[in-house]
Coordinates of C-alpha atoms in Angstrom, one line a residue:
Chain C
M15 CA 35.8 -12.3 -93.6
D16 CA 32.4 -11.6 -92.1
W17 CA 32.4 -15.0 -90.5
L18 CA 35.4 -14.1 -88.4
T19 CA 33.7 -11.2 -86.8
R20 CA 30.7 -13.3 -86.1
V21 CA 32.7 -16.2 -84.6
G22 CA 35.0 -14.0 -82.6
P23 CA 38.6 -14.7 -81.5
P24 CA 39.7 -18.3 -80.9
T25 CA 39.7 -19.4 -77.2
T26 CA 42.7 -20.8 -75.6
G27 CA 43.3 -22.5 -72.3
S28 CA 44.2 -19.2 -70.7
D29 CA 40.8 -17.7 -71.8
V30 CA 38.9 -20.1 -69.6
R31 CA 37.5 -18.0 -66.9
A32 CA 36.7 -18.8 -63.4
P33 CA 33.0 -19.3 -62.7
E34 CA 31.2 -16.2 -61.5
A35 CA 31.9 -15.9 -57.8
R36 CA 29.0 -17.2 -55.9
K37 CA 27.8 -15.1 -53.1
G38 CA 26.4 -16.6 -49.9
E39 CA 22.9 -17.5 -50.8
E40 CA 20.0 -19.3 -49.2
R41 CA 18.6 -22.0 -51.4
S42 CA 16.4 -25.1 -51.2
T43 CA 17.9 -28.5 -50.7
R44 CA 15.6 -31.2 -51.8
G45 CA 18.4 -33.7 -51.2
V46 CA 18.6 -33.0 -47.5
A47 CA 14.8 -33.0 -47.2
A48 CA 14.8 -36.4 -48.9
L49 CA 17.5 -37.7 -46.7
L50 CA 15.6 -36.7 -43.6
D51 CA 12.3 -37.8 -44.9
G52 CA 10.9 -40.5 -42.6
V53 CA 13.6 -40.3 -40.0
H54 CA 12.1 -40.2 -36.6
E55 CA 12.7 -37.1 -34.5
D56 CA 13.5 -39.2 -31.5
R57 CA 17.2 -38.2 -31.2
S58 CA 18.1 -41.9 -31.4
H59 CA 20.3 -41.4 -34.5
S60 CA 23.9 -40.5 -35.0
V61 CA 25.1 -37.8 -37.4
L62 CA 28.4 -37.2 -39.2
D63 CA 29.0 -33.9 -40.9
L64 CA 32.2 -33.8 -42.9
G65 CA 31.9 -30.1 -43.3
T66 CA 32.2 -27.1 -41.1
A67 CA 30.4 -26.9 -37.8
A68 CA 27.5 -24.4 -37.7
G69 CA 25.0 -23.7 -34.9
S70 CA 21.9 -23.9 -37.2
S71 CA 23.0 -27.2 -38.6
L72 CA 23.5 -28.5 -35.1
Q73 CA 20.1 -27.3 -34.2
L74 CA 18.6 -29.3 -37.0
Y75 CA 20.6 -32.4 -36.3
G76 CA 19.6 -32.2 -32.7
R77 CA 16.0 -33.1 -33.7
F78 CA 17.2 -36.4 -34.9
A79 CA 20.4 -37.2 -33.1
Q80 CA 21.9 -36.8 -29.7
R81 CA 25.3 -37.4 -31.0
V82 CA 26.8 -35.4 -33.9
R83 CA 30.3 -35.2 -35.2
F84 CA 31.7 -32.3 -37.3
A85 CA 34.8 -33.6 -39.0
D86 CA 35.6 -30.3 -40.8
I87 CA 37.9 -32.3 -43.0
L88 CA 39.2 -29.7 -45.5
S89 CA 39.9 -26.8 -43.2
H90 CA 41.8 -28.7 -40.6
V91 CA 44.1 -30.6 -42.9
P92 CA 45.2 -28.2 -45.7
S93 CA 47.6 -30.8 -47.1
I94 CA 44.6 -33.0 -47.9
H95 CA 44.7 -31.4 -51.3
G96 CA 48.1 -33.1 -51.7
G97 CA 46.6 -36.4 -50.8
P98 CA 48.8 -38.2 -48.3
N99 CA 47.0 -36.9 -45.2
L100 CA 43.5 -37.8 -46.1
V101 CA 43.5 -40.8 -43.8
D102 CA 44.5 -38.6 -40.9
A103 CA 41.7 -36.3 -41.6
L104 CA 39.0 -39.0 -41.7
P105 CA 36.8 -39.2 -38.6
P106 CA 37.8 -41.8 -36.0
Q107 CA 35.9 -45.0 -35.2
P108 CA 32.8 -43.9 -33.4
E109 CA 31.2 -45.6 -30.3
A110 CA 28.1 -46.1 -32.4
P111 CA 28.0 -46.2 -36.2
Y112 CA 26.6 -43.1 -38.0
D113 CA 23.1 -43.2 -39.4
L114 CA 23.0 -39.9 -41.3
L115 CA 26.1 -38.7 -43.2
F116 CA 26.6 -35.3 -44.8
A117 CA 29.6 -35.2 -47.1
W118 CA 28.6 -32.0 -48.9
D119 CA 31.0 -31.2 -51.8
I120 CA 34.1 -32.9 -50.3
L121 CA 34.4 -35.4 -53.2
D122 CA 35.0 -32.5 -55.6
C123 CA 37.8 -31.3 -53.4
L124 CA 39.6 -34.7 -53.5
F125 CA 41.8 -36.2 -56.2
P126 CA 40.0 -39.0 -58.0
Y127 CA 42.1 -41.7 -56.3
E128 CA 41.1 -40.3 -52.9
R129 CA 37.4 -40.5 -53.4
P130 CA 36.9 -44.2 -53.0
R131 CA 39.1 -44.2 -49.9
L132 CA 36.8 -41.6 -48.3
I133 CA 33.7 -43.5 -49.2
Q134 CA 35.2 -46.8 -47.9
R135 CA 35.9 -45.1 -44.6
L136 CA 32.4 -43.8 -44.4
A137 CA 31.1 -47.3 -45.1
E138 CA 33.2 -48.6 -42.2
I139 CA 31.9 -46.2 -39.7
S140 CA 28.2 -46.1 -40.8
S141 CA 25.3 -48.4 -39.9
I142 CA 23.5 -50.6 -42.4
D143 CA 20.9 -48.5 -44.1
A144 CA 22.8 -45.3 -43.2
R145 CA 21.9 -42.4 -45.5
L146 CA 24.5 -40.3 -47.2
H147 CA 24.2 -36.8 -48.8
V148 CA 26.7 -35.7 -51.4
I149 CA 26.9 -32.6 -53.5
V150 CA 28.8 -32.6 -56.8
D151 CA 29.6 -29.7 -59.1
T152 CA 28.5 -30.6 -62.6
S153 CA 29.6 -27.5 -64.3
D154 CA 32.3 -27.6 -67.0
S155 CA 34.4 -25.0 -65.4
E156 CA 38.1 -25.7 -64.8
I157 CA 38.0 -23.7 -61.6
R158 CA 35.8 -24.5 -58.7
Q159 CA 35.0 -22.4 -55.7
A160 CA 35.3 -23.9 -52.2
L161 CA 31.9 -23.8 -50.6
R162 CA 30.6 -23.9 -47.1
F163 CA 27.1 -25.4 -46.5
T164 CA 25.0 -24.6 -43.5
L165 CA 21.6 -26.2 -42.9
L166 CA 18.9 -23.7 -42.0
A167 CA 16.0 -26.2 -42.1
S168 CA 15.5 -29.7 -43.5
G169 CA 14.9 -28.2 -46.9
R170 CA 16.9 -25.0 -46.8
M171 CA 20.6 -24.4 -46.7
L172 CA 23.0 -21.5 -46.9
C173 CA 25.7 -21.9 -49.5
E174 CA 28.7 -19.6 -49.0
P175 CA 32.1 -19.4 -50.8
T176 CA 34.8 -19.9 -48.3
G177 CA 37.9 -18.5 -50.0
A178 CA 40.3 -19.3 -52.8
N179 CA 39.3 -21.0 -56.0
Q180 CA 40.8 -24.4 -56.7
P181 CA 41.5 -26.2 -60.0
S182 CA 38.7 -28.6 -60.7
R183 CA 39.5 -32.2 -59.9
G184 CA 37.5 -33.4 -62.9
R185 CA 33.8 -33.4 -63.4
M186 CA 32.0 -36.4 -62.1
L187 CA 29.2 -37.8 -64.2
P188 CA 26.2 -39.5 -62.6
A189 CA 27.3 -43.0 -63.4
E190 CA 30.7 -42.3 -62.0
V191 CA 29.3 -40.9 -58.8
E192 CA 27.1 -44.0 -58.4
K193 CA 30.2 -46.1 -58.8
I194 CA 32.3 -44.1 -56.3
L195 CA 29.6 -44.1 -53.7
L196 CA 29.3 -47.9 -53.5
P197 CA 28.4 -49.6 -51.2
F198 CA 26.1 -46.6 -50.8
Q199 CA 23.4 -46.9 -53.4
V200 CA 22.1 -43.7 -55.0
V201 CA 18.3 -43.6 -54.5
R202 CA 17.6 -40.0 -55.4
A203 CA 19.4 -37.1 -57.2
F204 CA 18.5 -33.5 -57.7
T205 CA 20.2 -30.8 -59.9
L206 CA 20.2 -27.3 -58.4
K207 CA 20.7 -24.0 -60.0
G208 CA 24.4 -23.2 -60.4
G209 CA 25.4 -26.6 -61.6
L210 CA 25.3 -28.4 -58.3
R211 CA 23.9 -31.8 -58.0
E212 CA 22.7 -33.5 -54.9
Y213 CA 22.8 -37.2 -54.4
V214 CA 21.1 -39.2 -51.6
A215 CA 22.4 -42.7 -51.2
V216 CA 21.6 -45.5 -48.8
R217 CA 24.2 -48.0 -47.6
R218 CA 23.3 -51.5 -48.7
G219 CA 24.4 -54.6 -46.8
A220 CA 25.7 -57.7 -48.5
G221 CA 22.2 -59.1 -48.7
H222 CA 20.9 -56.3 -50.9
Chain V
M6 CA 24.4 16.2 -22.0
W7 CA 26.4 14.4 -24.6
K8 CA 28.9 13.2 -22.1
K9 CA 26.1 11.8 -20.0
E10 CA 24.7 9.9 -22.9
D11 CA 28.2 8.6 -23.8
E12 CA 28.7 7.4 -20.2
S13 CA 25.3 5.8 -20.3
A14 CA 26.1 4.1 -23.6
Q15 CA 29.5 3.0 -22.2
D16 CA 27.8 1.7 -19.1
Q17 CA 25.3 -0.3 -21.1
E18 CA 28.1 -1.7 -23.2
H19 CA 30.0 -2.7 -20.1
W20 CA 27.0 -4.6 -18.7
L21 CA 26.4 -6.2 -22.1
E22 CA 30.0 -7.2 -22.2
R23 CA 29.7 -8.7 -18.7
E24 CA 26.6 -10.5 -19.7
R25 CA 28.3 -11.7 -22.9
V26 CA 31.3 -13.1 -21.1
A27 CA 29.4 -14.8 -18.4
P28 CA 25.8 -15.0 -19.5
T29 CA 24.6 -17.5 -17.0
T30 CA 26.3 -16.7 -13.8
T31 CA 25.7 -14.0 -11.3
Q32 CA 27.7 -10.8 -11.2
K33 CA 29.9 -12.1 -8.4
Q34 CA 33.6 -12.1 -8.5
R35 CA 35.5 -14.8 -10.4
A36 CA 39.0 -15.9 -10.5
V37 CA 41.1 -14.9 -13.5
I38 CA 44.1 -16.6 -15.0
G39 CA 45.8 -13.6 -16.7
R40 CA 47.3 -13.4 -20.1
S41 CA 50.9 -13.9 -18.8
I42 CA 50.0 -16.9 -16.6
S43 CA 50.7 -20.4 -17.7
I44 CA 49.5 -23.4 -15.6
R45 CA 50.3 -27.0 -16.1
G46 CA 48.2 -29.5 -14.1
E47 CA 44.8 -29.7 -12.6
V48 CA 42.7 -26.6 -11.9
T49 CA 39.9 -27.1 -9.3
G50 CA 38.0 -24.7 -7.2
D51 CA 34.7 -23.3 -6.0
E52 CA 34.2 -20.1 -7.9
D53 CA 33.8 -19.0 -11.5
L54 CA 36.9 -18.8 -13.7
L55 CA 38.1 -16.7 -16.6
I56 CA 41.1 -18.1 -18.5
Q57 CA 43.0 -15.5 -20.5
G58 CA 46.3 -17.3 -20.2
R59 CA 47.4 -20.8 -20.9
V60 CA 46.3 -24.0 -19.2
D61 CA 47.6 -27.5 -19.9
G62 CA 46.0 -30.3 -18.0
S63 CA 42.4 -30.2 -16.7
V64 CA 39.9 -27.7 -15.3
K65 CA 37.2 -29.0 -13.0
L66 CA 34.8 -26.5 -11.5
K67 CA 31.7 -28.6 -11.2
R68 CA 29.2 -26.1 -9.9
H69 CA 30.6 -23.0 -11.6
S70 CA 31.3 -21.4 -14.9
V71 CA 34.5 -21.5 -16.9
T72 CA 35.2 -18.9 -19.6
V73 CA 38.1 -19.2 -22.0
G74 CA 38.7 -15.6 -23.0
V75 CA 39.7 -14.4 -26.4
D76 CA 43.4 -14.7 -25.5
G77 CA 43.0 -18.0 -23.6
V78 CA 44.7 -21.1 -24.9
V79 CA 43.7 -24.3 -23.2
K80 CA 45.0 -27.8 -23.9
A81 CA 42.9 -29.5 -21.3
S82 CA 39.6 -31.1 -20.6
I83 CA 37.2 -28.7 -19.0
S84 CA 34.4 -29.9 -16.8
S85 CA 32.0 -27.4 -15.3
K86 CA 28.4 -26.2 -15.1
F87 CA 28.6 -23.6 -17.8
V88 CA 31.5 -23.3 -20.3
T89 CA 32.0 -20.4 -22.7
V90 CA 34.8 -20.4 -25.2
E91 CA 36.1 -17.3 -27.0
G92 CA 39.7 -18.5 -27.4
K93 CA 41.4 -21.7 -28.3
V94 CA 40.7 -25.1 -26.7
E95 CA 42.2 -28.4 -27.5
G96 CA 40.5 -31.0 -25.3
N97 CA 37.1 -32.2 -24.3
L98 CA 34.4 -29.9 -22.8
S99 CA 31.7 -31.1 -20.5
A100 CA 29.0 -28.9 -18.9
E101 CA 26.0 -29.8 -16.9
E102 CA 24.0 -26.9 -18.2
Q103 CA 25.4 -25.2 -21.3
I104 CA 28.3 -24.8 -23.6
V105 CA 28.7 -21.7 -25.8
L106 CA 31.3 -21.4 -28.6
R107 CA 31.5 -17.7 -29.4
S108 CA 32.4 -16.5 -32.9
S109 CA 36.1 -16.2 -32.1
A110 CA 36.3 -19.7 -30.6
S111 CA 38.4 -22.5 -32.0
V112 CA 37.8 -25.8 -30.4
Q113 CA 39.1 -29.3 -31.2
G114 CA 37.7 -32.0 -29.0
D115 CA 34.4 -33.5 -28.0
I116 CA 31.8 -31.5 -26.2
T117 CA 29.0 -32.9 -23.9
S118 CA 26.1 -30.8 -22.6
P119 CA 22.3 -30.8 -22.9
R120 CA 22.5 -27.3 -24.4
I121 CA 25.2 -26.3 -27.0
I122 CA 25.4 -23.0 -28.9
I123 CA 27.8 -22.6 -31.7
E124 CA 27.9 -19.0 -33.0
D125 CA 28.6 -18.1 -36.6
G126 CA 32.3 -18.0 -37.2
A127 CA 33.3 -20.4 -34.4
R128 CA 35.6 -23.1 -35.5
F129 CA 34.9 -26.6 -34.1
R130 CA 36.0 -30.0 -35.0
G131 CA 34.9 -32.9 -32.9
G132 CA 31.9 -34.8 -31.5
V133 CA 28.8 -33.3 -29.9
D134 CA 26.8 -35.2 -27.3
M135 CA 23.6 -33.4 -26.4
G136 CA 22.5 -36.1 -24.0
E137 CA 21.9 -35.5 -20.3
G138 CA 25.0 -37.5 -19.4
E139 CA 25.8 -41.1 -19.7
E140 CA 24.0 -42.1 -16.5
K141 CA 20.7 -40.3 -17.3
G142 CA 20.2 -41.3 -20.9
K143 CA 22.4 -43.6 -22.9
P144 CA 21.9 -42.9 -26.5
S145 CA 20.6 -45.8 -28.6
T146 CA 22.3 -46.8 -31.8
R147 CA 19.2 -47.6 -33.8
P148 CA 19.7 -47.2 -37.5
A149 CA 17.8 -44.5 -39.4
A150 CA 14.2 -45.2 -40.0
K151 CA 13.2 -45.7 -43.5
S152 CA 10.5 -43.8 -45.3
K153 CA 7.7 -45.6 -47.1
R154 CA 9.3 -44.6 -50.4
E155 CA 12.6 -46.1 -49.4
R156 CA 11.1 -49.2 -48.0
K157 CA 9.5 -49.7 -51.4
S158 CA 12.8 -48.9 -53.1
K159 CA 14.6 -51.6 -51.2
D160 CA 13.4 -54.3 -53.6
Q161 CA 14.0 -52.2 -56.7
E162 CA 17.0 -51.2 -58.6
P163 CA 17.4 -47.4 -58.8
E164 CA 16.1 -46.0 -62.0
I165 CA 17.5 -42.8 -63.3
I166 CA 15.0 -40.7 -65.2
T167 CA 16.0 -37.4 -66.8
T168 CA 13.4 -34.7 -66.8
P169 CA 13.5 -31.5 -68.9
V170 CA 15.0 -28.4 -67.4
E171 CA 12.6 -25.7 -66.2
N172 CA 14.4 -22.4 -66.6
G173 CA 14.2 -19.9 -63.8
A174 CA 13.3 -22.4 -61.1
E175 CA 15.7 -23.0 -58.3
V176 CA 15.4 -26.7 -58.7
R177 CA 15.7 -27.0 -62.4
E178 CA 15.8 -30.7 -62.8
S179 CA 14.9 -33.6 -60.7
I180 CA 16.3 -37.0 -61.3
E181 CA 14.7 -39.4 -59.0
A182 CA 15.0 -43.1 -58.5
V183 CA 12.2 -45.0 -56.8

């Protein structure tokens, strides 16, 4: 019976533990650095941030854009997790299409059927060659923690847990992410410590 | 001795508070819409204004400052020289000089000003226009410039390469196309 001691008790569904609570931590973001690489700091661009507004993020965006929109999708429409109000939470048609889009980890917060709708909307309101930044949790955990991302510089961000844990909506593999993001085409991807993966995608027109 | 120090500290706090509430204006008098006051319509005038009550409609104080206090609830557009928000606003904000959203602020609407400060904790949903007004500088809608690397990638299909994990490093793995 020695093997039983070595192997330990069987695990059940209830034994699955939530991931270790992440504290707010500053970390590098090569994805954002890649997204902003080569973008002229002439404030001629337009930025859409689907996350929470933050002064330091605005300061960074202000180097590239005169117009910035913080959609704060998740916190303003709690019922988004139920699905039907996603469309209401999406940003309205802008005067000028967005060139730089930051979706952070919003795909992870949506049900699988909602993800293509979000990307479709982003495609509708973005310019040709617009750049999109997305973060996806690649861990196997059944529980995910809602995170808030604040940009501190083009290659640095603050990642903070914002509250209650949510059940995972299902892990997205790289191929699946690439498919969901169409017509944005993934050009770069980075995996960060903690199981987060950053994707940088560029919107391709019909001719590409 | 202790009392004097206390008074001095209180005094300092008082002035800091005044500075905090109206950082850009002089210490002159300003009009106050008190907590129990509710106004529906257009508010105009020629002096600074502190809103602690409720305003539905519009607030236009072109050459002065408007402060929405912690208890203020405004469902109106605000147009002023300086705007500071500590309470709740649902509507567009426009300031010739500066807009400040304090940590207690909750704003839903578009804000336009050459200088915008959003403190940690402030809730904001909407558009930001940091231009100098429509007349002075209309923003262009040029698409994002492409890096050399991306220009090169335009003709290539993205290629996913998996690299080994480096333990301990913050960026443990890098999968790059192009």
